[in-house]
XYZ file of C-alpha atoms in Angstrom:
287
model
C 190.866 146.104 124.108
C 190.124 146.641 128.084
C 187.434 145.011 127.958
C 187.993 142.003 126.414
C 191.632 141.342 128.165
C 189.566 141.336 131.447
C 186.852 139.009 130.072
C 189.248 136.802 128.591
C 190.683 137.009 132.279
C 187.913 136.183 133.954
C 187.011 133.546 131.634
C 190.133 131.647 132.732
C 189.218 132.068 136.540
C 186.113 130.165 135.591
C 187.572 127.538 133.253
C 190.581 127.252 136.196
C 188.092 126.507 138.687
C 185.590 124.278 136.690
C 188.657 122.028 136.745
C 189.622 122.913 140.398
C 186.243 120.981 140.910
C 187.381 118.086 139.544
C 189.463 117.161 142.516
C 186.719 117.026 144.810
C 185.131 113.479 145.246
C 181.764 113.651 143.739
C 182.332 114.728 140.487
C 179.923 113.197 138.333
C 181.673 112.293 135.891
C 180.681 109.574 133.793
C 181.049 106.707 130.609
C 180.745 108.752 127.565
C 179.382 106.402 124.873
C 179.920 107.070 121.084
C 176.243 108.603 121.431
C 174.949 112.103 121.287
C 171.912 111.282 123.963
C 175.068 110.916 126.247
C 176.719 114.310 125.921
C 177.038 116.818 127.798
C 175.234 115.040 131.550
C 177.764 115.930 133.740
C 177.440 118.513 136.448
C 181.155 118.968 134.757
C 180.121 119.330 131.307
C 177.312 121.360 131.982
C 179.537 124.020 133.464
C 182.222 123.767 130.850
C 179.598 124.230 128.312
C 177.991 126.932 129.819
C 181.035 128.794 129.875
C 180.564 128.837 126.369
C 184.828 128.567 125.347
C 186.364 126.565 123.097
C 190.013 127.823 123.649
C 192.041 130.154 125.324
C 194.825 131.824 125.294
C 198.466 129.474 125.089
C 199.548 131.333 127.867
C 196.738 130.905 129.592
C 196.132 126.936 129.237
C 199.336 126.669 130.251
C 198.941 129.083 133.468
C 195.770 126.536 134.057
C 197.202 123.082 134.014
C 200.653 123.777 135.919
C 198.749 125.102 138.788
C 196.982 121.659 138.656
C 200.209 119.689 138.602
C 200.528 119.354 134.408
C 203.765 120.632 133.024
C 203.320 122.741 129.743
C 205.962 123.082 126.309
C 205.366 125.833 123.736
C 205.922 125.242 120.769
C 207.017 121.868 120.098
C 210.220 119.903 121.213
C 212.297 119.418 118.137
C 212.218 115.464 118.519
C 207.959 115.683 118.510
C 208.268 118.055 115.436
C 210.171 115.964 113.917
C 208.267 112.838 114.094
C 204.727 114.367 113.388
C 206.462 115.714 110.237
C 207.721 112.519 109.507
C 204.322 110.676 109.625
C 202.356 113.708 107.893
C 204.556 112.969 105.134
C 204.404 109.171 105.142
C 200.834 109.572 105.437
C 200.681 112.112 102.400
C 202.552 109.390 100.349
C 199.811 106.797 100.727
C 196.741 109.408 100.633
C 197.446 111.628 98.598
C 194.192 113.205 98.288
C 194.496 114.518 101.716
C 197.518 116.743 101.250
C 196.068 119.794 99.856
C 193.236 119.716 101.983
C 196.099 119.144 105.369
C 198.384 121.631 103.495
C 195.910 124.344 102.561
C 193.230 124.937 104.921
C 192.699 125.667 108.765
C 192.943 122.648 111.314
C 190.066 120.652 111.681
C 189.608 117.281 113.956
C 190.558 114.977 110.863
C 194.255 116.967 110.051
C 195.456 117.781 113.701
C 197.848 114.954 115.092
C 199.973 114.623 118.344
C 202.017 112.199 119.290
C 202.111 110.623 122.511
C 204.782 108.789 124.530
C 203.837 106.297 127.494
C 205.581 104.516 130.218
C 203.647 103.700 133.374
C 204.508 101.009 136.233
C 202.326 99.533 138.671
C 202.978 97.769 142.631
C 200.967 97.455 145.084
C 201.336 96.246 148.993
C 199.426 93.564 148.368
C 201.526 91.587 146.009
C 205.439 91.721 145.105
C 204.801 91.869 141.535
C 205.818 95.196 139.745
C 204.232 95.480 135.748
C 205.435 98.206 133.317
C 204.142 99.172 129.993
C 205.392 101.261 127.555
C 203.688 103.250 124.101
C 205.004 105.610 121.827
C 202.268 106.250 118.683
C 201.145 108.943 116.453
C 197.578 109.839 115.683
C 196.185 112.040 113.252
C 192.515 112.949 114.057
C 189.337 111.133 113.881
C 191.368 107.710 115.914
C 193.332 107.088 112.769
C 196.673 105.543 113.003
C 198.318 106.561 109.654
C 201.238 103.998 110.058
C 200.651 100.463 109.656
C 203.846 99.442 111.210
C 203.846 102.167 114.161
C 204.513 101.239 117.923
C 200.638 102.024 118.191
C 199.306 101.379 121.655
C 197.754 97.677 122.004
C 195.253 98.338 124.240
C 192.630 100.426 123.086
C 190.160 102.249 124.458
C 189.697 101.498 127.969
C 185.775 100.817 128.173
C 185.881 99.183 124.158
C 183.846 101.615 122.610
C 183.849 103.174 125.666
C 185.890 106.927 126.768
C 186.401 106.769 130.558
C 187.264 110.396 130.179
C 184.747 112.955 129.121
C 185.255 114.986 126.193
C 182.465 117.765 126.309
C 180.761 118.942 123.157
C 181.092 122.495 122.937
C 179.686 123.518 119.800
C 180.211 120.115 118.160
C 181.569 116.506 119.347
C 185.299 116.916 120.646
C 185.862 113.230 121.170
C 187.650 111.998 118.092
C 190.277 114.839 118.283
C 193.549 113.504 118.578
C 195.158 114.097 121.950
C 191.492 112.930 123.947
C 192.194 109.529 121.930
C 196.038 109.243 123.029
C 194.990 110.394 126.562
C 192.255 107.410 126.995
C 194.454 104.770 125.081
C 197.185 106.296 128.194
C 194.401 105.440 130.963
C 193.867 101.708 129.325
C 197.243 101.181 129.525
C 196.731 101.555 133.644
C 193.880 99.819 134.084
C 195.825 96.808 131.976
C 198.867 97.134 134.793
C 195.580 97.045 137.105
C 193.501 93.868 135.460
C 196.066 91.962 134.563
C 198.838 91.862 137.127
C 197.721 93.881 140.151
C 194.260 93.677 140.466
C 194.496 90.169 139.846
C 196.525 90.088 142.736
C 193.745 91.453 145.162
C 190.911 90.039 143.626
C 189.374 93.100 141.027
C 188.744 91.096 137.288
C 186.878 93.927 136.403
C 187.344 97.683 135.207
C 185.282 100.607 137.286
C 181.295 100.906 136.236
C 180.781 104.517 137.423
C 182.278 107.636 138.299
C 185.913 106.984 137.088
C 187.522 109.779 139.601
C 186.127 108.646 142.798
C 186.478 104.592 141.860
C 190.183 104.681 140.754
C 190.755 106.939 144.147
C 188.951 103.846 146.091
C 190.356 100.993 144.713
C 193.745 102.323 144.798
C 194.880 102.445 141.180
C 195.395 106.303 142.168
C 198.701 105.191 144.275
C 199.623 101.954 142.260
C 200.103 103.357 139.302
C 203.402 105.699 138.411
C 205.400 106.687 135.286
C 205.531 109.575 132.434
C 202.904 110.533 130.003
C 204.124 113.198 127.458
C 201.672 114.233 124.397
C 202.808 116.596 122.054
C 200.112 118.449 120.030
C 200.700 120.363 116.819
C 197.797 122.744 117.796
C 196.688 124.396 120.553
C 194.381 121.644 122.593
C 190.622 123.090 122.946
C 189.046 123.390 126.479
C 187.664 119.961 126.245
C 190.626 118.307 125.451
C 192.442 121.026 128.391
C 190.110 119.388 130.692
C 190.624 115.568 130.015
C 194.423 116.413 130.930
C 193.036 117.526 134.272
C 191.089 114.836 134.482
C 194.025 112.317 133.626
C 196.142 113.660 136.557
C 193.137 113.234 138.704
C 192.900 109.726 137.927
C 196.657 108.945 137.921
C 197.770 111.811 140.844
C 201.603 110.122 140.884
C 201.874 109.758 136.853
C 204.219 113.063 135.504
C 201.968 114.423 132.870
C 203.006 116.873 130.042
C 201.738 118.757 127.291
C 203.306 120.412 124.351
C 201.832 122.480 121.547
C 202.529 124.655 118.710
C 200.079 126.872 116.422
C 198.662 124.675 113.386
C 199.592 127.499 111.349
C 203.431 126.967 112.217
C 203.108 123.436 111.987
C 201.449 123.364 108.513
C 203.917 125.831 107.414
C 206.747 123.267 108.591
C 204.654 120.434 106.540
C 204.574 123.124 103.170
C 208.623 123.602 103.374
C 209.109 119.651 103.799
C 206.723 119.081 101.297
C 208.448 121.568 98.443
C 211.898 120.019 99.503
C 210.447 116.681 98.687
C 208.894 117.667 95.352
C 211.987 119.210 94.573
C 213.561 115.717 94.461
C 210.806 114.413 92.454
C 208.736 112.669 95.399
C 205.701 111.783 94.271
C 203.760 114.674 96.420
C 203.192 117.828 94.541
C 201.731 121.348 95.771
């Protein structure tokens, strides 16, 4: 037991400072396309990967990211519990082959959701004009937005198809998992203050075509570009996903960034009680 509480100790050292190394300027990081031949490039990624961890401890993520200027939540706020429960069970009602597969068996990519709340503002010296945009959506793995008629962010992906963050691929591809989706469709809201309103202003029609760090530190979109990102995760985020928060607050130094998260195992045992209630008033869903 020793042993393995000082590895696991020393295996957050490392993770800490593989994302300590994100602040410095040449960081390499890059586009990831939706390809495999793109994986995994980085100087970043090839660290992170050779660390060879997919999570770690909940005490330790959140240890990690409030040293680098994230605020942490464990287990979920009751008003982020609520509302993933909410859309789990809307989602149930118009798929129902998916509930005993959510319902039954450990998270995976396609059952893990988070929801994620957005308001950012941008001003610059350069021009009076002052933008804000706003986004409050739920996802449930693999990019899908379960409710037709949610507040789902407009804006996409930054890049199209596109991440301007880098999900690494430990063991298998991380970027379809829920909270790396809300956390680029969070960065495309900025760069849509920038593009449209702002960098219009001072001449920029285009979004950055390398290292996404250093470029939005050199154009400025670094200072211009305030607000609150919350996402609220109903499991534990895995290093990958640990390190695209880092790299969010790199990118957006005066945007407040938080992260909550909870167990899967408590939140699938919140979706079984809800579920039972509801068949016990003869909804359609049945265990």
């Amino acid at each position: 037991f020793t042993r393995q509480m000082d590895k696991t100790r020393k295996d957050s050292r490392r993770l800490h400072n593989i994302f300590l190394s994100l602040q410095t300027k040449d960081t390499n990081m890059h586009y990831l396309l939706n390809s495999k031949k793109n994986f995994n490039k980085s100087a970043y990624a090839q660290r992170l990967n050779h660390l060879g961890l997919e999570r770690v401890t909940s005490r330790d993520a959140a240890e990690i990211l409030e040293s680098l200027g994230i605020s942490t939540e464990s287990p979920l706020p009751p008003h982020a519990s609520d509302r993933l429960l909410s859309t789990y069970m809307d989602y149930f009602h118009r798929n129902p082959a998916i509930v005993m597969r959510t319902l039954r068996t450990p998270h995976t990519a396609s059952t893990v959701g988070c929801l994620s709340e957005v308001s950012l503002s941008a001003s610059s010296a350069e021009t009076s004009e002052s933008l804000i945009v706003q986004s409050n959506e739920v996802l449930i793995g693999d990019n899908i937005q379960p409710d037709p008629n949610n507040n789902s962010n407009p804006y996409g992906n930054p890049g199209g198809d596109r991440y301007w963050l880098e999900s690494v691929g430990i063991s298998h591809d991380r970027s379809e998992h829920s909270e790396f989706v809300a956390l680029n469709h969070a960065l495309a809201m900025a760069y849509h203050l920038y593009l449209s309103g702002i960098g219009h202003a001072i001449g920029r029609s285009q979004p950055p075509s390398k290292d996404i760090i250093s470029e939005s530190r050199d154009s400025g979109i670094s200072e211009m570009i305030t607000g609150n990102i919350s996402i609220h995760v109903n499991h534990m985020p895995c290093v990958s996903c640990l390190g695209a928060f880092v790299q969010l607050k790199m990118i957006l130094p005066k945007v407040s960034v938080h992260v909550s998260w909870e167990e899967w195992r408590q939140f699938q045992s919140k979706l079984i009680t809800v579920s039972l209630l509801r068949a016990a008033n003869h909804s359609e869903i049945q265990i």
